[in-house]
Short mmCIF file of C-alpha atoms in Angstrom, two decimals:
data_model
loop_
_atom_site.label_atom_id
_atom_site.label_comp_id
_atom_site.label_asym_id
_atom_site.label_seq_id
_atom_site.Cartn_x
_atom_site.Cartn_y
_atom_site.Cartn_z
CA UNK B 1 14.35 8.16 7.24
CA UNK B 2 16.94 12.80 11.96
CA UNK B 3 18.83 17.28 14.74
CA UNK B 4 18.48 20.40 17.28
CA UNK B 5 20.73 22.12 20.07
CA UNK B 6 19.39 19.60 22.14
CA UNK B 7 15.09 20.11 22.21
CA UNK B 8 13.33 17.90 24.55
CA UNK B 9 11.12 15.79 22.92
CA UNK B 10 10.92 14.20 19.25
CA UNK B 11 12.90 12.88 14.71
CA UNK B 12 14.47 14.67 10.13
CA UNK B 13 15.17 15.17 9.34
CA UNK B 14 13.55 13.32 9.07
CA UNK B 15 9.11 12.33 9.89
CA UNK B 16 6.11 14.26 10.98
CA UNK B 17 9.05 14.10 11.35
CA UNK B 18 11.60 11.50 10.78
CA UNK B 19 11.48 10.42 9.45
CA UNK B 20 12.68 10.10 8.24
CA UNK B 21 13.74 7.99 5.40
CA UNK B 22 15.03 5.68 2.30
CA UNK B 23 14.93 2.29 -0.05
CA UNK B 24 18.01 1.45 -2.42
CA UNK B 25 19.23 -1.03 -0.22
CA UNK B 26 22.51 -1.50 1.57
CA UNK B 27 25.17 -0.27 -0.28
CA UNK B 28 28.92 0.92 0.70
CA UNK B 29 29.26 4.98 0.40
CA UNK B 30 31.90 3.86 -2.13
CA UNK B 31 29.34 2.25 -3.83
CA UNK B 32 26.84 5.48 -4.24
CA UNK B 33 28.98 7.61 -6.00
CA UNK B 34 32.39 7.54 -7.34
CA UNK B 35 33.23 10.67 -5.81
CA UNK B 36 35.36 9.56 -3.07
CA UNK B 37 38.74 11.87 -2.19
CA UNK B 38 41.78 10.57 -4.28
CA UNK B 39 44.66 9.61 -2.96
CA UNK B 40 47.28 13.09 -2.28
CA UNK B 41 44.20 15.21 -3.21
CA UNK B 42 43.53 18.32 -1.06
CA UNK B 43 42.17 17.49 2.59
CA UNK B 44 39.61 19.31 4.93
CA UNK B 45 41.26 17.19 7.87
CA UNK B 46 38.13 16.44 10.33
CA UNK B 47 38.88 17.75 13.83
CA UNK B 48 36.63 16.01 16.59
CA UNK B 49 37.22 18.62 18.80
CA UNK B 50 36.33 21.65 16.67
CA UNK B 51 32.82 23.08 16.73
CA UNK B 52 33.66 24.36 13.21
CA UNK B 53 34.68 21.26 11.48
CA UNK B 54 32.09 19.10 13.01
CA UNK B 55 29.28 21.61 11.99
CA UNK B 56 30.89 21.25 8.19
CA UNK B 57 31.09 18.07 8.48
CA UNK B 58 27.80 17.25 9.85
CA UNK B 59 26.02 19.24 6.85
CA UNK B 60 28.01 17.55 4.37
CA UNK B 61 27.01 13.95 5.42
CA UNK B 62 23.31 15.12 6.03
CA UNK B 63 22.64 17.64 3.47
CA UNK B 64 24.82 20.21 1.59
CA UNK B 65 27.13 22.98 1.99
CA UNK B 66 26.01 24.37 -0.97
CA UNK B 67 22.28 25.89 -1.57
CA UNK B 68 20.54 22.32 -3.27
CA UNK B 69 18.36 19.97 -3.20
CA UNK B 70 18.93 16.67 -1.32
CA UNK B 71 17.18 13.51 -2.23
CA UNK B 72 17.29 10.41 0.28
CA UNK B 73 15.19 7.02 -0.33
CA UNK B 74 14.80 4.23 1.93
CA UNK B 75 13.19 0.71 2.40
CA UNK B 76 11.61 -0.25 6.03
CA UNK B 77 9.74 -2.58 7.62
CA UNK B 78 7.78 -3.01 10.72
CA UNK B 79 7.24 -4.77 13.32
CA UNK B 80 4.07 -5.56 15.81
CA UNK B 81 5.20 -6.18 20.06
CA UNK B 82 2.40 -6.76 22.12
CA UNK B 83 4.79 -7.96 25.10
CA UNK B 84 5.19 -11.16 24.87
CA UNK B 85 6.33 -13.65 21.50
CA UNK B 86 8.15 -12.68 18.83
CA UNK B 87 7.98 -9.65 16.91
CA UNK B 88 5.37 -9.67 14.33
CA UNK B 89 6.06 -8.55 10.78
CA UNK B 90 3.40 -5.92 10.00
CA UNK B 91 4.28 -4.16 6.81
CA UNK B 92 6.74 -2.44 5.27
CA UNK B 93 7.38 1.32 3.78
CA UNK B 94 9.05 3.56 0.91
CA UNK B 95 10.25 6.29 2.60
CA UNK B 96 11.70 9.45 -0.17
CA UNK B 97 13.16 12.61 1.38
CA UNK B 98 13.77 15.74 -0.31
CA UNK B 99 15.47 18.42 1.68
CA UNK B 100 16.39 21.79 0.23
CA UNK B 101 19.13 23.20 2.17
CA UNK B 102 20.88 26.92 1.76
CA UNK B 103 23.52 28.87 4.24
CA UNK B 104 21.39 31.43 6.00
CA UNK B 105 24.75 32.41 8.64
CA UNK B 106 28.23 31.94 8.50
CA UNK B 107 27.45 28.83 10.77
CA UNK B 108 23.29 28.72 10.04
CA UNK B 109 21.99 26.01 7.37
CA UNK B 110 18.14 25.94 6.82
CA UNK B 111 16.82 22.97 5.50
CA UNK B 112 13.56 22.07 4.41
CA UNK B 113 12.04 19.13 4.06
CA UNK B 114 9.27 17.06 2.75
CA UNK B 115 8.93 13.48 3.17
CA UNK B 116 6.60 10.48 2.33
CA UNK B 117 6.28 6.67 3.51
CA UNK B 118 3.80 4.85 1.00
CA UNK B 119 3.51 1.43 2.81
CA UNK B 120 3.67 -1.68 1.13
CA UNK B 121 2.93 -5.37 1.59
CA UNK B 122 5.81 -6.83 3.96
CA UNK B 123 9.13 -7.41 2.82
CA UNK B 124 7.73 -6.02 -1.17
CA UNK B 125 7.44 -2.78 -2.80
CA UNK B 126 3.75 -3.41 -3.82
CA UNK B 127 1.83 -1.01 -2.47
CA UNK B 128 -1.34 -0.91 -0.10
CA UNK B 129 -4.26 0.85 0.10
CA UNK B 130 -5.46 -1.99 2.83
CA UNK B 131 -4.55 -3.85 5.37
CA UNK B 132 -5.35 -7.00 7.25
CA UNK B 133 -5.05 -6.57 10.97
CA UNK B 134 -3.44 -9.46 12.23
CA UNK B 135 -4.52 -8.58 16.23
CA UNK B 136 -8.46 -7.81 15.22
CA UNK B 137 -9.21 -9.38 12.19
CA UNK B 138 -10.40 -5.99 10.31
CA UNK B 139 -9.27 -5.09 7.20
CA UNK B 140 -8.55 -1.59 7.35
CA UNK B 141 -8.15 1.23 5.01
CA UNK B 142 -4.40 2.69 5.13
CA UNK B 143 -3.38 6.44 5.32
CA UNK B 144 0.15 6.92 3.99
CA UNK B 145 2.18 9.30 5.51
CA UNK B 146 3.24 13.04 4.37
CA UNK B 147 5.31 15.65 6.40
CA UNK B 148 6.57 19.11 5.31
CA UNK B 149 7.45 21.30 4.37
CA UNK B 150 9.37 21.32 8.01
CA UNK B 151 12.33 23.77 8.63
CA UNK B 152 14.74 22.54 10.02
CA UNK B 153 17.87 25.11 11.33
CA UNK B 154 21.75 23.59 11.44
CA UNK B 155 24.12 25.37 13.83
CA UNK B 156 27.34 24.90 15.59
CA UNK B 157 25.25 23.87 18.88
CA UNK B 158 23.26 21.20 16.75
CA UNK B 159 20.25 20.71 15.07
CA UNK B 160 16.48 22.65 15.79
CA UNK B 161 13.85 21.01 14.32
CA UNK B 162 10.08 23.90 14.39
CA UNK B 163 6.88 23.04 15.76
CA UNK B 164 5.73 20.72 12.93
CA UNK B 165 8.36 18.22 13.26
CA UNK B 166 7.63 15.09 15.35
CA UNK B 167 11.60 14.30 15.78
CA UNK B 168 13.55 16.44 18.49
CA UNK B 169 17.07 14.86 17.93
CA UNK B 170 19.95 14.98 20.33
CA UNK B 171 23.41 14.30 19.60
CA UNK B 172 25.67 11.47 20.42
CA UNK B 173 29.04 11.08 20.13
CA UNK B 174 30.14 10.12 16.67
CA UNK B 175 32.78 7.40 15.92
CA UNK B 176 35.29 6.58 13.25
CA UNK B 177 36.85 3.86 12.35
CA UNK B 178 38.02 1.59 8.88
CA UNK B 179 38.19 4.63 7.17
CA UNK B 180 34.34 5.79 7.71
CA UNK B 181 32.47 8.53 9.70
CA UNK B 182 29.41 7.60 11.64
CA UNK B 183 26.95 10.66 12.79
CA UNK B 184 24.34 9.03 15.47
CA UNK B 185 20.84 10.96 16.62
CA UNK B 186 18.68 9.92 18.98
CA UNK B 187 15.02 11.41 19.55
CA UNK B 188 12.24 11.09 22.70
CA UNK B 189 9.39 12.60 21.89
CA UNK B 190 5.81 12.05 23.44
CA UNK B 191 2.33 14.50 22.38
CA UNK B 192 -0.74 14.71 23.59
CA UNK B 193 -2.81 12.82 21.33
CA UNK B 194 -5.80 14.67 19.00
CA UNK B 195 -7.21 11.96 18.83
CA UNK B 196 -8.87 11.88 22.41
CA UNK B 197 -10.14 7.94 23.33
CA UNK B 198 -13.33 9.37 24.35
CA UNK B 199 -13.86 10.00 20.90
CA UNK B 200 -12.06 7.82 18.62
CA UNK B 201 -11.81 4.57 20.52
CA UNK B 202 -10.58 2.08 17.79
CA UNK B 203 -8.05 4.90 16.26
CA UNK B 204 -6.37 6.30 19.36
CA UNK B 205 -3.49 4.37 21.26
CA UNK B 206 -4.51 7.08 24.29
CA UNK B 207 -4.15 10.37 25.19
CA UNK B 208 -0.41 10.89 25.18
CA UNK B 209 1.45 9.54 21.95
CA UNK B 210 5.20 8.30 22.19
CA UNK B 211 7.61 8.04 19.62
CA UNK B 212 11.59 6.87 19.93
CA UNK B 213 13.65 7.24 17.20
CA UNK B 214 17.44 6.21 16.66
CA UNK B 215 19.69 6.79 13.35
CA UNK B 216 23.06 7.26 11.83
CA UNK B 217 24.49 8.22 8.87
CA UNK B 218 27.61 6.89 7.67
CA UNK B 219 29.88 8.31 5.12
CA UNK B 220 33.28 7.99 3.82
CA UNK B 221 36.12 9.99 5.69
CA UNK B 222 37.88 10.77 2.40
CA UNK B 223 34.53 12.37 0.96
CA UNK B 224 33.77 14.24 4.37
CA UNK B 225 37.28 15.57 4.45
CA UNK B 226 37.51 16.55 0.39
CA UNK B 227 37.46 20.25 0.12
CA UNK B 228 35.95 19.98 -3.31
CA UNK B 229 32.65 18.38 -2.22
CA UNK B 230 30.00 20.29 -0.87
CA UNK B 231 27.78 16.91 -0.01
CA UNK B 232 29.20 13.36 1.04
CA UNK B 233 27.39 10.53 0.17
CA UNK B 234 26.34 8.99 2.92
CA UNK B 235 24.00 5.69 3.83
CA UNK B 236 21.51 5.87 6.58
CA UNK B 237 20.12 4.07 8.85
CA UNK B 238 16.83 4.27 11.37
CA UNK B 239 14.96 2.44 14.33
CA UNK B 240 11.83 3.53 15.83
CA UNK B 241 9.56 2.57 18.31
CA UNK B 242 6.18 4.60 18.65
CA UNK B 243 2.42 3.58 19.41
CA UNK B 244 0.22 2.02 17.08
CA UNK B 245 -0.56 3.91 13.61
CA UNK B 246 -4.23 5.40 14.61
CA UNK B 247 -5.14 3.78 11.10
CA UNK B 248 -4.75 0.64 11.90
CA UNK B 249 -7.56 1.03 14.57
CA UNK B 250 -5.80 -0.78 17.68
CA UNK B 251 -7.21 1.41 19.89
CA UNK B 252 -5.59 0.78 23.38
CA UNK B 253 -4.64 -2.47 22.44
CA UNK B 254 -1.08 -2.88 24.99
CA UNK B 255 2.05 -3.12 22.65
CA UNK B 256 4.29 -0.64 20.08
CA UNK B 257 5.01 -1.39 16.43
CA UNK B 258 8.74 -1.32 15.20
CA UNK B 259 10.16 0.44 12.64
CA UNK B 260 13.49 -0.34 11.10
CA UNK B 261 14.86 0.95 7.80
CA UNK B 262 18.42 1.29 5.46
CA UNK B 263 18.79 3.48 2.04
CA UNK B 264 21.41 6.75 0.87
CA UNK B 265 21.57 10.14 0.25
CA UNK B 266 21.37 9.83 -4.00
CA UNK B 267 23.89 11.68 -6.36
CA UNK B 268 20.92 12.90 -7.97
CA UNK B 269 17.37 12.22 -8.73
CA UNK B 270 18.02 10.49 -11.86
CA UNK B 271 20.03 7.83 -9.82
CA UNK B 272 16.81 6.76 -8.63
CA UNK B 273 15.93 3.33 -9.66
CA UNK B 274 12.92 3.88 -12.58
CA UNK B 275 10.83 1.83 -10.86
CA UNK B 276 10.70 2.78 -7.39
CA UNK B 277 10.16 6.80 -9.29
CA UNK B 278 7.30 5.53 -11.21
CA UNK B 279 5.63 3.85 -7.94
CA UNK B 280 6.32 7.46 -6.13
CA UNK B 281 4.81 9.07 -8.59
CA UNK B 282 1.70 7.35 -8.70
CA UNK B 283 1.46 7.27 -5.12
CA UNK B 284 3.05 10.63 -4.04
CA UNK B 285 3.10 12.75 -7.30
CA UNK B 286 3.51 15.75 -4.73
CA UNK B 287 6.78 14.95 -4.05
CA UNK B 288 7.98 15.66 -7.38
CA UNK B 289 6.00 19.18 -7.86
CA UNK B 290 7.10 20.74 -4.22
CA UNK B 291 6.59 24.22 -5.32
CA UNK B 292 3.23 23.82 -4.97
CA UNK B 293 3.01 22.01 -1.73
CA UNK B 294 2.75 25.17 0.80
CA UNK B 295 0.55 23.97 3.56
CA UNK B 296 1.65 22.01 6.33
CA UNK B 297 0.50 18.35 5.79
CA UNK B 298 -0.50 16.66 9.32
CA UNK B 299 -1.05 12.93 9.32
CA UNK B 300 -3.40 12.63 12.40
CA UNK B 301 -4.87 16.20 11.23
CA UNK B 302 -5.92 14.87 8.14
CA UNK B 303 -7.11 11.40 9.56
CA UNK B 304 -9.29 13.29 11.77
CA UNK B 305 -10.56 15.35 8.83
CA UNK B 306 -11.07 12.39 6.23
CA UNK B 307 -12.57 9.79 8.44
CA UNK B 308 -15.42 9.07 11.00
CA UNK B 309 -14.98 7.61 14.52
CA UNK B 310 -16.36 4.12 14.56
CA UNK B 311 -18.27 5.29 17.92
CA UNK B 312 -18.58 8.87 19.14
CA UNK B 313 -19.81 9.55 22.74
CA UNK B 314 -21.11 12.42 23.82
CA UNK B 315 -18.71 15.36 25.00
CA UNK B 316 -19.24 16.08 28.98
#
């Protein structure tokens, strides 16, 4: 479910950061609002070439130029690649983004961001609290995943993600064509891993965790361009590759799981579909009650808290 001047290493606007992400389904920008430009209205005209009207544009299709709150929503699935076969469909997740963004600088937007991914049986949006592992056999008790609140700074240079995030984007160059914008991030980011082998042996991949993230937004050039919005809607779209999910208790099993996913930026909260907001909040009631939700939220930090290595050896 995404994004700095160009920091080595990581992915939000998204997850612990990128995520990211969102779960309408694929829609045309047309489609998500009928706020698209009309025809001889005023124009913003989008200059390639000009720090200024990238920046401004780049805002509008991710966030806001205007101090709000942004909600995204998603659908993803995943993938299991232990090199060699096919991919092997894992499960799949609900991602739900909300970013509140305000102009701190003439050209400074802070956003900040919370994000969840409740994961769900493939291909459904039933969710699970366990999970069959297909490689061992084990059924296995799933941690979904909560990030934020991570600050995230927008300038003409690009986009700095802060310590928490786990997605260091870097710009690419950005394309339009048939009438559409498309912003594309990419992120490389690799940790060392708290949870040492030694230790944990089923839950960690190793000590050094890697995570590569890709995703673009697309929106409408008539919206970006429209003087008279401050947000465009905009669909997104993500891939990542990263280690196993410590929950899932591969330990140093060889492969990576893949993540892809598709959703929008929504007009508003009440454009959310009642049923995927009633499965949110059952599942992530937090989400919805975000002024209350001041620490930090860490999933490996809490994994390490909540649960018990299956085997501890002794430290040297």
């Amino acid at each position: 479910m995404s994004n700095k001047p160009d920091p080595a290493n990581q992915s939000g606007l998204d997850r612990r950061t990128v995520l990211k992400g969102l779960g309408a389904g694929a829609l045309g920008a047309s489609a998500l609002s009928g706020c698209a430009a009309e025809q001889g209205a005023p124009r913003e005209p989008l200059d390639l070439n000009d720090p200024v009207s990238r920046f401004r544009a780049r805002v509008k299709v991710f966030g806001s130029l205007a101090e709000e709150t942004v909600h995204r929503v998603s659908r993803g699935h995943v993938w299991g690649y232990v090199h060699e076969g096919n991919l092997e469909p894992l499960f799949s997740m609900i991602n739900y983004n909300v970013t509140r963004w305000r102009q701190a600088e003439e050209h400074k937007f802070v956003a900040t961001m919370n994000e969840t991914a409740l994961f769900t049986r493939f291909d459904t949006d039933e969710v699970i609290d366990h999970w069959d592992n297909i490689y061992t056999g084990e059924t296995v008790e799933v941690q979904h995943y909560f990030t934020g609140p991570i600050t995230v700074e927008n300038t003409l240079e690009g986009t700095i993600t802060d310590e928490t995030a786990t997605m260091k984007p870097k710009n690419m160059e950005w394309w339009t064509v048939g009438g559409r914008l498309f912003i594309p991030i990419r992120s490389q980011f690799r940790f060392p891993n708290p949870l040492r082998p030694e230790v944990w042996p089923k839950a960690s991949v190793g000590p050094i965790f890697h995570w590569d993230s890709f995703m673009f937004l697309m929106a409408e050039l008539a919206d970006v361009e429209n003087p008279e919005l401050a947000r465009a809607p905009a669909i997104s779209h993500y891939q990542e590759t990263l280690n196993w999910n410590h929950w899932m208790l591969m330990g140093q099993r060889p492969g990576r799981q893949l993540s892809r996913g598709y959703g929008c930026k929504l007009d508003s909260l009440e454009e959310m579909p009642a049923k995927l907001r009633a499965t949110l909040e059952e599942h992530a009631p937090e989400m919805f009650d975000l002024e209350n939700w001041t620490e930090v939220r860490d999933d490996m930090k809490e994994f390490i808290k909540n649960r018990t290595p299956a085997s501890v050896e002794p430290e040297e």
